[in-house]
XYZ file of C-alpha atoms in Angstrom:
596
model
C -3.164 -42.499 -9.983
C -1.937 -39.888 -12.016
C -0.348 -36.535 -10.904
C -3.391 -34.479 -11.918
C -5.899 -36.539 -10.126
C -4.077 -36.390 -7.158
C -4.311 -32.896 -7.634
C -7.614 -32.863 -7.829
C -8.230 -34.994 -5.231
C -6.577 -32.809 -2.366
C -8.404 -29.627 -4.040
C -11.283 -31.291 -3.201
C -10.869 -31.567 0.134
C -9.928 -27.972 0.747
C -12.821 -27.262 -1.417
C -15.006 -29.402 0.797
C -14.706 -26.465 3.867
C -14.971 -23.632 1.356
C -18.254 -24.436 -0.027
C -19.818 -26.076 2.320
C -22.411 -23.215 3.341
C -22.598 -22.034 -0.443
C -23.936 -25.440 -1.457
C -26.026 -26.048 1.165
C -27.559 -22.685 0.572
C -28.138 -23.064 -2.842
C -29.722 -26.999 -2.414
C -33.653 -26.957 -3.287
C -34.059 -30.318 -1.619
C -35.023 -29.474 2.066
C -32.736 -32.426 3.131
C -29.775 -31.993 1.403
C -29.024 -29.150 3.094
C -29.288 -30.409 6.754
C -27.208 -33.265 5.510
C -24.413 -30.367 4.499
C -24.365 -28.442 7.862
C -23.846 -31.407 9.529
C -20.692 -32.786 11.132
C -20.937 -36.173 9.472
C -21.583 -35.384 6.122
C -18.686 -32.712 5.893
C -16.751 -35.256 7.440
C -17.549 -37.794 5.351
C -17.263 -36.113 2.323
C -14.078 -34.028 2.959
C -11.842 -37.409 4.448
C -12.809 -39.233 1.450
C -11.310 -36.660 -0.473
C -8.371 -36.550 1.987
C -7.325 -39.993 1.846
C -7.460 -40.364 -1.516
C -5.554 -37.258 -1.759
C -2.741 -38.353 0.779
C -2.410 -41.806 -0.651
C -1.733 -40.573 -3.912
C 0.994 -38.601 -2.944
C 2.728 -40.651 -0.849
C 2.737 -43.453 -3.740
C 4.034 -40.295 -6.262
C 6.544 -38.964 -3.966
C 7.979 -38.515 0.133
C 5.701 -36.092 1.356
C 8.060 -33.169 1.545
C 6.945 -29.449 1.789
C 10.257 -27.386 0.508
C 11.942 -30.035 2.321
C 9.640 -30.905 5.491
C 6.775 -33.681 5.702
C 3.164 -32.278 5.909
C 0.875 -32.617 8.041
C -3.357 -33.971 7.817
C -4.321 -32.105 4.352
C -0.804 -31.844 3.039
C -0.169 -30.701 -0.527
C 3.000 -31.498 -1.829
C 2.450 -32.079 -5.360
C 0.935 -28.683 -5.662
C 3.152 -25.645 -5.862
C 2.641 -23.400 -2.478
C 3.648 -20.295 -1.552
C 6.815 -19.738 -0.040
C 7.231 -19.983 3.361
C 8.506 -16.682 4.025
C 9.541 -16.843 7.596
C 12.319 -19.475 6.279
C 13.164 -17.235 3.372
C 14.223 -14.207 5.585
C 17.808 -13.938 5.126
C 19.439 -11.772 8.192
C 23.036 -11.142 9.351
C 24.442 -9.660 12.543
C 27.861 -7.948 12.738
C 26.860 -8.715 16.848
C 25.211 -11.616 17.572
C 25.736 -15.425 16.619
C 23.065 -16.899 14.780
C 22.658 -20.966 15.128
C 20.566 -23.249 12.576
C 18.286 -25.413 13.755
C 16.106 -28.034 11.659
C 12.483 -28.115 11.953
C 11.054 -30.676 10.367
C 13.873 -31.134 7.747
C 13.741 -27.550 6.587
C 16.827 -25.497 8.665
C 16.147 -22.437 10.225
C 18.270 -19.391 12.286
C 17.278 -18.595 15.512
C 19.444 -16.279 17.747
C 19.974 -17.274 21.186
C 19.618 -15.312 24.295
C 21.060 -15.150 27.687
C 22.168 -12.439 30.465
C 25.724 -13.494 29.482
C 24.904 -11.752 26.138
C 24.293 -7.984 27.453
C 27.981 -6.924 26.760
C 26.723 -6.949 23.338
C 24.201 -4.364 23.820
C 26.350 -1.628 23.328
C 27.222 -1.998 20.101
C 23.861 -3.525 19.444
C 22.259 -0.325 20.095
C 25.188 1.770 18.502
C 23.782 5.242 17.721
C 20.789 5.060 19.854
C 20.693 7.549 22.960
C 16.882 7.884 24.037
C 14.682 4.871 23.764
C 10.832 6.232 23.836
C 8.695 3.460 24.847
C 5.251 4.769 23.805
C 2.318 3.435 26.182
C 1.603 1.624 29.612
C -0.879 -1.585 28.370
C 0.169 -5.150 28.320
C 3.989 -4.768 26.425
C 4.149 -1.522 27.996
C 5.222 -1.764 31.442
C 7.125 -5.070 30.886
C 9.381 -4.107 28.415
C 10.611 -0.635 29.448
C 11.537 -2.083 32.896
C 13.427 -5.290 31.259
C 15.068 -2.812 28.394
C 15.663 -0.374 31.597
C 17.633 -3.193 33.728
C 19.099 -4.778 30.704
C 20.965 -1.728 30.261
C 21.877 -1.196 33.115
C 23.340 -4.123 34.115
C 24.982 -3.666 30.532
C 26.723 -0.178 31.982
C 24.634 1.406 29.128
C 23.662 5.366 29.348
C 21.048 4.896 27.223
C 17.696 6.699 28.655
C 14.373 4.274 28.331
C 11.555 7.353 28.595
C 7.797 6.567 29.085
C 5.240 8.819 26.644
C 2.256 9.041 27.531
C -0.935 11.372 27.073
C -1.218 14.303 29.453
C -3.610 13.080 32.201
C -3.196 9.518 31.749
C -3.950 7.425 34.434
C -0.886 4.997 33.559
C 1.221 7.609 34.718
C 0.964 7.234 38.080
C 1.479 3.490 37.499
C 4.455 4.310 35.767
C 6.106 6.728 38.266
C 5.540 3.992 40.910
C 7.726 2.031 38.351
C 10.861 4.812 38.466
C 9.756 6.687 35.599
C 9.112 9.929 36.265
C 8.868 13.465 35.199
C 11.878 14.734 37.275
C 14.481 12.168 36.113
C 13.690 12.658 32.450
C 12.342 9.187 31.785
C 8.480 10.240 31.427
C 6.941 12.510 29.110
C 4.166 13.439 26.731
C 3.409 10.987 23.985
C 4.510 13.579 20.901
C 7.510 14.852 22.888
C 9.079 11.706 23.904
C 8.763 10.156 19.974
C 10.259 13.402 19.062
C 13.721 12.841 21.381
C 13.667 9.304 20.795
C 16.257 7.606 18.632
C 14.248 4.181 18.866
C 10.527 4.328 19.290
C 8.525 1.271 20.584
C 5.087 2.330 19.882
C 3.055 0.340 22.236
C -0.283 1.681 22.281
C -3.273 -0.505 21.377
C -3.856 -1.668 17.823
C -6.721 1.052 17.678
C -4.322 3.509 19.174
C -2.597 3.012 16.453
C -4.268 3.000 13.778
C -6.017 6.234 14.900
C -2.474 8.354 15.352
C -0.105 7.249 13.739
C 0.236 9.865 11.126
C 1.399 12.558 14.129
C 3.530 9.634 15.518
C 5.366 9.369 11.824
C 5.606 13.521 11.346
C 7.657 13.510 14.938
C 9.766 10.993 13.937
C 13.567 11.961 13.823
C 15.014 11.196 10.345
C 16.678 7.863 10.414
C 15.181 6.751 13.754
C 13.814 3.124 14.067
C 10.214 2.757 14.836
C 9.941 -0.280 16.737
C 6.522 -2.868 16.815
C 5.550 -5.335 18.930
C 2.862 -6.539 16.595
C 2.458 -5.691 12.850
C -1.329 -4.766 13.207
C -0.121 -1.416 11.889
C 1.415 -3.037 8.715
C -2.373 -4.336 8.171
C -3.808 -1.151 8.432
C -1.723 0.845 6.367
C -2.120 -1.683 3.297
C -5.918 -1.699 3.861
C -5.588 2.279 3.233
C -2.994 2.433 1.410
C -0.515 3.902 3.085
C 3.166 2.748 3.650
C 5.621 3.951 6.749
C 7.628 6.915 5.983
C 10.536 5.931 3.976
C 13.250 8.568 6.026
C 12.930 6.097 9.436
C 13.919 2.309 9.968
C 10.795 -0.187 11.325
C 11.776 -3.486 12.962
C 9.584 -5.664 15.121
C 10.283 -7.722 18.085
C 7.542 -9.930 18.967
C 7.470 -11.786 22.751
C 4.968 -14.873 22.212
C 3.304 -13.913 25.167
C 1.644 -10.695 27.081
C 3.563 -8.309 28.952
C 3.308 -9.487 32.712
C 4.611 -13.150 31.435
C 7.537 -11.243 29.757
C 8.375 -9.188 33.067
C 7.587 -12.129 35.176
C 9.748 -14.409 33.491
C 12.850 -11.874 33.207
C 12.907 -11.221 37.245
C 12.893 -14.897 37.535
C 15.425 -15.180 35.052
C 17.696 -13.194 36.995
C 19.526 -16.167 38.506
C 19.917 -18.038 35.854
C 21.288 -16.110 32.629
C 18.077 -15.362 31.605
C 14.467 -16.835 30.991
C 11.679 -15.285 29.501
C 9.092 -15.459 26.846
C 10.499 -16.369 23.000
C 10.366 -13.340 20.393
C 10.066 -13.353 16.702
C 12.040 -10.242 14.829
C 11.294 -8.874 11.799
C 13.253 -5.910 9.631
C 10.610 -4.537 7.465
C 12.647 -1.078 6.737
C 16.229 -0.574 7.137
C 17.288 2.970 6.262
C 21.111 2.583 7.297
C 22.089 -0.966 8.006
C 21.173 -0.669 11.903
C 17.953 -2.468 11.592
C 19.016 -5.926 12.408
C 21.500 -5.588 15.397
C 18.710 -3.272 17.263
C 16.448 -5.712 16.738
C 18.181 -8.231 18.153
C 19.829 -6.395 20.963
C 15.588 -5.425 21.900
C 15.306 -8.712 22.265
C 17.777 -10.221 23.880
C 17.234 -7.427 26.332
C 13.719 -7.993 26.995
C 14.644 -11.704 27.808
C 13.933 -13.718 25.062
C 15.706 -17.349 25.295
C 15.486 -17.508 21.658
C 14.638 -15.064 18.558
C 13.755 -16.590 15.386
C 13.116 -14.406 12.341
C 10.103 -13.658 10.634
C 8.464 -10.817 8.505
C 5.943 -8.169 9.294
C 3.336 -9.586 7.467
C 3.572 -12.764 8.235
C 3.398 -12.282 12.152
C 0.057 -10.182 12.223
C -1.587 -12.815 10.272
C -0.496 -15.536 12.749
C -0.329 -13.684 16.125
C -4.164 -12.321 15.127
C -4.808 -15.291 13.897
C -3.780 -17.034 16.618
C -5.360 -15.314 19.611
C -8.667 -15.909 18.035
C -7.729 -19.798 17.536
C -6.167 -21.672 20.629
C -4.152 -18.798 22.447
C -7.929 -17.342 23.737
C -10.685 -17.726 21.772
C -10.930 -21.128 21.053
C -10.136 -22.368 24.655
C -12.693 -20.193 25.733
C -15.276 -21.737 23.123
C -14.153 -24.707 23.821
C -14.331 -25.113 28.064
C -17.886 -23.076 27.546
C -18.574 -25.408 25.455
C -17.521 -28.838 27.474
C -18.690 -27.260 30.814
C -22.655 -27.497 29.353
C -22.081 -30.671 28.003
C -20.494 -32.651 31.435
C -23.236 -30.645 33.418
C -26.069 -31.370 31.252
C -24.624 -35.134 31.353
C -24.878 -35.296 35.540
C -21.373 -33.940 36.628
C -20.964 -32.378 39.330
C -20.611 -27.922 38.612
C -17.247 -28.306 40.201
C -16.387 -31.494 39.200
C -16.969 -30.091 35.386
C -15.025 -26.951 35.910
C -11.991 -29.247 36.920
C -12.657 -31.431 34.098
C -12.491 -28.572 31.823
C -10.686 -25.226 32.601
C -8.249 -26.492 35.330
C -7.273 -29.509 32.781
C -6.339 -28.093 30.035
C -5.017 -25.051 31.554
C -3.482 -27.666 34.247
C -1.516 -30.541 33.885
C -2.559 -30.903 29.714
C -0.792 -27.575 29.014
C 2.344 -28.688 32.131
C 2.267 -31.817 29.984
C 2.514 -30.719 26.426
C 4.944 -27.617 27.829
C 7.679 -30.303 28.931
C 6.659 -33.013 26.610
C 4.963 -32.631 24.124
C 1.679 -33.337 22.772
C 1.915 -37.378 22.012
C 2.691 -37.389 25.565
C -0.406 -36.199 26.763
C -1.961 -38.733 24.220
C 0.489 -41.780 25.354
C -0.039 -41.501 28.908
C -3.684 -42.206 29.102
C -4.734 -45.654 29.529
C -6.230 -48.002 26.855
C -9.938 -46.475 27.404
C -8.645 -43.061 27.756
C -6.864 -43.011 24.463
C -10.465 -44.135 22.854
C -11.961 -41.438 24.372
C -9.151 -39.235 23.613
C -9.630 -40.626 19.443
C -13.166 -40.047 19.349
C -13.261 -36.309 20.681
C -9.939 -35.958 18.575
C -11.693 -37.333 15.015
C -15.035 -35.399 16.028
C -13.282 -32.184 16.531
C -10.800 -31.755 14.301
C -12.381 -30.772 11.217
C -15.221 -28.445 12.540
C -12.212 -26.451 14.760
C -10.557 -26.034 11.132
C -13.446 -25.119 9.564
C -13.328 -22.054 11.888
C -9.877 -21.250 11.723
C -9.907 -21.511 8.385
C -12.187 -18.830 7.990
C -10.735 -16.726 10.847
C -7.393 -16.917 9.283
C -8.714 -15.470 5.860
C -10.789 -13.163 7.656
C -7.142 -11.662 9.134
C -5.506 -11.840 5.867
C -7.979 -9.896 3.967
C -8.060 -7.028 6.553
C -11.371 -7.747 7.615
C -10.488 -8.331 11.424
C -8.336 -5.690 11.464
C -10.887 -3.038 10.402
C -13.460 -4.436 12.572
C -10.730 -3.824 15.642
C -10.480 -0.546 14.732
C -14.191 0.300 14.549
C -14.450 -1.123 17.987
C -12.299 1.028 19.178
C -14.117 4.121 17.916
C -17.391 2.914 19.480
C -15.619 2.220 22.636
C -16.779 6.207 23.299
C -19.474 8.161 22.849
C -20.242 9.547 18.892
C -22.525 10.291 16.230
C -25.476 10.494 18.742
C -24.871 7.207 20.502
C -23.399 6.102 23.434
C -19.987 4.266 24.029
C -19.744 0.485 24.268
C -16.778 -0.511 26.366
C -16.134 -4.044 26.276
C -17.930 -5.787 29.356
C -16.899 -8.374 31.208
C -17.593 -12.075 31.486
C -16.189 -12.590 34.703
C -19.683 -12.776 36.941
C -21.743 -15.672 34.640
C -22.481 -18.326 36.313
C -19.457 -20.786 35.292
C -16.757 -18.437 36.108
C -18.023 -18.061 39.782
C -18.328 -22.029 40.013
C -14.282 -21.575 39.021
C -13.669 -19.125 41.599
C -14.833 -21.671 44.394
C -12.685 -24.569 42.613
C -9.898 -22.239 42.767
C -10.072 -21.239 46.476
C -10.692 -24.854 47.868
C -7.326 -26.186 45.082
C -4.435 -27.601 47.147
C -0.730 -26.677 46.135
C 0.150 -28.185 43.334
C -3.175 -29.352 41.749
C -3.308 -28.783 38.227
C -6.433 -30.641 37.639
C -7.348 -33.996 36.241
C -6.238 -35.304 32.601
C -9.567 -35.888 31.072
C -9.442 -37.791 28.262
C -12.040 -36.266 25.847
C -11.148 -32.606 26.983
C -7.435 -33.339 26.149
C -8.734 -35.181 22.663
C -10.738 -31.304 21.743
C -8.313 -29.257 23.136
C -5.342 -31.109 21.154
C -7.493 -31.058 17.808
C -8.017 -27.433 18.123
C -4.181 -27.080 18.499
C -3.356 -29.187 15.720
C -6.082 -27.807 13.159
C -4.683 -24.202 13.964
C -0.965 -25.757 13.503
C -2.264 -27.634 10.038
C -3.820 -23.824 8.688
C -0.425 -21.585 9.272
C 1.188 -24.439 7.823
C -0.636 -24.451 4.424
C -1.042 -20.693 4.761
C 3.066 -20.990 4.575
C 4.442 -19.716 7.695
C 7.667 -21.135 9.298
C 7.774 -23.738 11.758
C 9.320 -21.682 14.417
C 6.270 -19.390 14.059
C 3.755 -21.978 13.979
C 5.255 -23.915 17.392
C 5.213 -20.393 19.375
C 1.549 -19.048 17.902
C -0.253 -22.344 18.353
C 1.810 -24.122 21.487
C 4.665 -22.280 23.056
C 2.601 -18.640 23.886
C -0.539 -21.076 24.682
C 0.928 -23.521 27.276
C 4.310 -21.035 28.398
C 2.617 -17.696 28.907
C -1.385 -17.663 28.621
C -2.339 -20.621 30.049
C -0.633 -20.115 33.504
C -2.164 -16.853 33.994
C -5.873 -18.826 33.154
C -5.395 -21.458 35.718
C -4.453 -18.903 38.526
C -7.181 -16.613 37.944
C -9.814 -18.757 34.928
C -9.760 -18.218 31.135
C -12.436 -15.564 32.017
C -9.588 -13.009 33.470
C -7.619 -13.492 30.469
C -10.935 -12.769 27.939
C -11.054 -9.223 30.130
C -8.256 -8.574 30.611
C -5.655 -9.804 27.693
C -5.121 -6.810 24.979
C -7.622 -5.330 23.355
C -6.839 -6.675 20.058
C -7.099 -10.196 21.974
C -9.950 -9.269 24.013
C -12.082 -8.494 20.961
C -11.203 -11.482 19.071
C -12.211 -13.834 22.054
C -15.431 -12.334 22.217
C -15.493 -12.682 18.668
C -14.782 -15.786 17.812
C -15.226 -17.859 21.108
C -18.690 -18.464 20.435
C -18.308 -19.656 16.652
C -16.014 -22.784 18.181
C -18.652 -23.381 21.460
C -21.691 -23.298 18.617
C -20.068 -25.752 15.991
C -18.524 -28.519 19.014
C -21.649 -28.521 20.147
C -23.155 -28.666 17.253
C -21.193 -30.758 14.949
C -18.728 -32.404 17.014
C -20.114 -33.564 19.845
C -23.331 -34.468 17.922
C -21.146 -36.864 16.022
C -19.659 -38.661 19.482
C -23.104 -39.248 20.887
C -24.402 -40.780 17.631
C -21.279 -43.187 17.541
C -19.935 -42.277 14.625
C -16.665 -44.268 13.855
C -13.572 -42.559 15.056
C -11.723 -41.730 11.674
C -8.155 -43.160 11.910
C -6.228 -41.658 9.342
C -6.942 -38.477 11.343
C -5.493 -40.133 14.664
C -2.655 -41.868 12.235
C -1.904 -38.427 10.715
C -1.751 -36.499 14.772
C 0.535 -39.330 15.997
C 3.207 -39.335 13.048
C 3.189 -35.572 12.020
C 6.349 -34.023 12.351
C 5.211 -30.949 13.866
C 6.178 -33.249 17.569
C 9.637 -33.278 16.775
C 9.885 -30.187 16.097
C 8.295 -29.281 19.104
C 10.543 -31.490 21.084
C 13.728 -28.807 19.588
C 11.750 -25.956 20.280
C 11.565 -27.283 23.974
C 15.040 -27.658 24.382
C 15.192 -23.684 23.964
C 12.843 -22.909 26.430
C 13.080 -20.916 29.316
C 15.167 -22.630 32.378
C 12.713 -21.850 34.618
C 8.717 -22.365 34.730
C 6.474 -19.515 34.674
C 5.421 -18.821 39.080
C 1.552 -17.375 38.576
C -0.324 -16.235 41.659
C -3.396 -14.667 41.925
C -2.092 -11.514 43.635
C 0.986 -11.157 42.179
C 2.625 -8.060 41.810
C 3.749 -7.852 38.918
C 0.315 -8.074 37.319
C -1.006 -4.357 36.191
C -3.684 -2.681 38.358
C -6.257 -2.880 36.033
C -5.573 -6.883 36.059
C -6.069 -7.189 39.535
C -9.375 -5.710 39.717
């Protein structure tokens, strides 16, 4: 087949999830357009286009994507865009960078470690006041781990809470050793004023609300430091750019503040664990940029730091929170709860089946293993099970993320975060709308029973067809940054690492419904968001296509059991923290506000 119809071929089946509504839409036979919104003929018509897509290519050429092997709908005849995360040149005059190779591309990751906090001080050269603005998820966590970093470092560097005058957060903070009398809390304005460093870690909305009084008491030539590049997104849907007289870097923990602080006191016996960061260095006005970066990092914990760019971690880590970090696992045990219930299980039996597996031994498993391995140890009529929920699920949880994905990169989600945060109080005539909470329906109490009757150690059973959705989900969200272009090393944290490392621990000791109320606002949005899209189109598509028996498509399973994405995986492993996440349910280290 010639180069151009291959081309063709594999537009196709991208084109096949793009137009699917439009054409069905525009159809003036009544049945072809029921025949379009359903599972099996997108399925039909969009694998036919993928195989003959893939086999072409593979007869042309090794599948090879600047080097690496693609995945389920891989393009490598077609020129992509760059994969910018890999493209990120950095050096350190401080800090050792190692390569690693991700499937067969090489990237730099930095490598943390308590044994690495002699560094700091020249690290963090220059920098005398570090203003960490906010008390939220990242809030509390890192000013306490940047606050004992340094001082086990024998660094006089001051880490100084701002925060709004009357906050409640400040009497959380104070109970943390930050208070008014020793200097190390303040008002918000004040303390970005003093600061030579400024982690601004206010909500998104927060954000996007104040920052232009944040940039005007900037110091000139002080770094503005981001945990998240939500701020990036909303200046280039305005406009606007950062102030070109200050430094911005970003150092990005794949996981929410109480994993990051819970991980570092753990890591205290060990030279270090803690949750893996991305860095970027989106504005360097003296040459500082990178070694402050790094030295934030290493100090909040971080067992590894791989490089990245501003951009390119808002769309993923927005992205990704929507997909299979919270959203989509909260679709998707909604979803699978109704459907064993409605088929005769048991309430409990179904909340096991669902919530405590995946957030249970499926994420333990695919934490310390892998994937595959979830896949290889289920027996012969498991693994069927396991295919047919797998080829069901796999394209309608893309079709989703697809969407959500574009909906990121065009700004859209990011707007509609900030207007929720306006209406979150009272304007224009009408009332507020706080978020509510989903904690009290009906399913979530049926958890809270399974969780006080679990025995030590229990993390569920490994059901077959929840592990075949939940997998699919992870791999369609894996298969989208990876045509959208972003590295591997952000791809493994956003769609497995954060998910099974840091989220998923917190769900099974307290349900993915604590998490949807009380994960960041940004997060918390998206989940209510988006959760429902991937419940509605399982149930609708997916699991539709199981009961009618349609044949369980085996390129798909060929394509999830050879992709390279499990090797890579496997490295990424080898970095990870020494030491397993503890969770309880009254742990202390959890925020207030989470405990309630």
């Amino acid at each position: 087949m010639a180069a151009a119809s291959c081309t063709a071929a594999l537009s196709s089946s991208f084109a096949a999830l793009q137009v699917r509504d439009a054409r069905a839409a525009s159809s003036c036979n009544g049945a072809a357009q029921p025949q379009m919104r359903s599972f099996e003929g997108l399925h039909r018509h969009t694998l036919l286009a993928t195989r003959a897509a893939e086999k072409c290519f593979r007869a042309i050429i090794p599948a090879t994507r600047n080097g690496r092997r693609g995945g389920a709908l891989c393009t490598q005849a077609v020129a992509l865009p760059a994969t910018r995360g890999t493209e990120v040149q950095f050096d350190s005059k401080v800090f050792k960078k190692e390569k690693i190779s991700l499937a067969g591309g090489d990237e730099y990751i930095v490598r943390g470690g308590r044994d690495l906090f002699p560094l700091l001080p020249k690290a963090l050269q220059g920098i005398k006041k570090i203003g960490v603005i906010g008390w939220g998820s990242q809030g509390p966590a890192q000013a306490q781990n940047f606050r004992d970093s340094l001082a086990e470092a024998n660094l006089d560097i001051v880490v100084k809470i701002g925060l709004r005058k009357g906050s409640k957060s400040c009497e959380d903070a104070r109970a943390a050793g930050f208070t008014e009398e020793n200097g190390t809390l303040g008002d918000v304005l004040e303390t970005v004023s003093e600061s030579d460093l400024v982690l601004l870690l206010i909500s998104d909305a927060a954000q996007a609300d104040n920052y232009k009084e944040i940039f005007a008491a900037m110091k000139d030539n002080a770094i503005l430091g981001l945990s998240h590049g939500f701020l990036l997104g909303h200046l280039k849907s305005a406009g606007e750019e950062f102030p070109k007289n200050i430094s911005v870097i970003a150092v990005c923990p794949k996981g929410m503040g109480p994993s990051v602080r819970r991980l570092y006191v753990q890591g205290k016996e060990v030279n270090g664990a803690g949750i893996n960061a991305s860095f970027a260095v989106h504005q360097d006005v003296d040459g500082r940029a990178t070694d402050v970066a790094l030295g934030w990092s290493i100090a909040l914990g971080s067992p590894f730091t791989f490089v990245t760019t501003l951009e390119d971690e808002y769309k993923s880590d927005i992205f990704g929170e929507r997909g299979i970090l919270l959203g989509a696992v909260h679709g998707i045990v909604e979803a699978l709860f109704r459907r064993y219930t409605s088929n005769g299980m048991q309430e409990d039996s179904a909340y096991k089946n669902t919530v405590e597996s995946i957030t249970g031994i499926i994420s333990k498993t695919i934490s310390s293993k892998g994937m595959l391995a979830v896949y290889k140890s289920l027996s012969d009529e498991g693994k069927k099970e396991f295919e047919a929920a797998y080829s069901a699920s796999y394209l309608p949880a893309m079709d989703i993320l697809y969407e959500c994905y574009e909906d990121v990169a065009s700004g859209n989600e990011i707007r509609s975060v900030v207007l929720a945060g306006r209406r979150f109080y009272a304007k224009e005539g009408l009332p507020a709308f706080p978020m509510g909470i989903i904690d009290n329906t009906h399913m979530w109490q049926v958890g809270k029973k399974v969780r006080e009757s679990r025995g030590e150690n229990d993390l569920g059973p490994l059901h077959p067809f929840t592990a075949g959705v939940f997998v699919a989900t992870m791999m369609a969200q894996i298969e989208v940054l990876r045509q959208k272009g972003h590295s591997y090393s952000e791809i493994i944290n956003e769609s497995v690492i954060e998910a099974v490392d840091s989220l998923n621990p917190f769900m099974y000791a307290r349900g993915v419904s604590f998490m949807v109320d009380n994960c960041s606002t940004t997060a918390r949005l998206g989940a209510r968001k988006w959760a429902p899209r991937f419940d509605y189109i399982l149930t609708q598509q997916a699991f539709v296509a199981v009961d009618q028996g349609a044949a369980i498509n085996q390129d798909l399973i060929n394509s999830f059991v050879s992709d390279p994405v499990h090797k890579s995986i496997e490295i990424c492993a080898q970095l990870r923290p020494t030491v397993d996440i503890a969770v309880t349910a009254d742990a202390a280290f959890v925020r207030p506000e989470l405990r309630q």
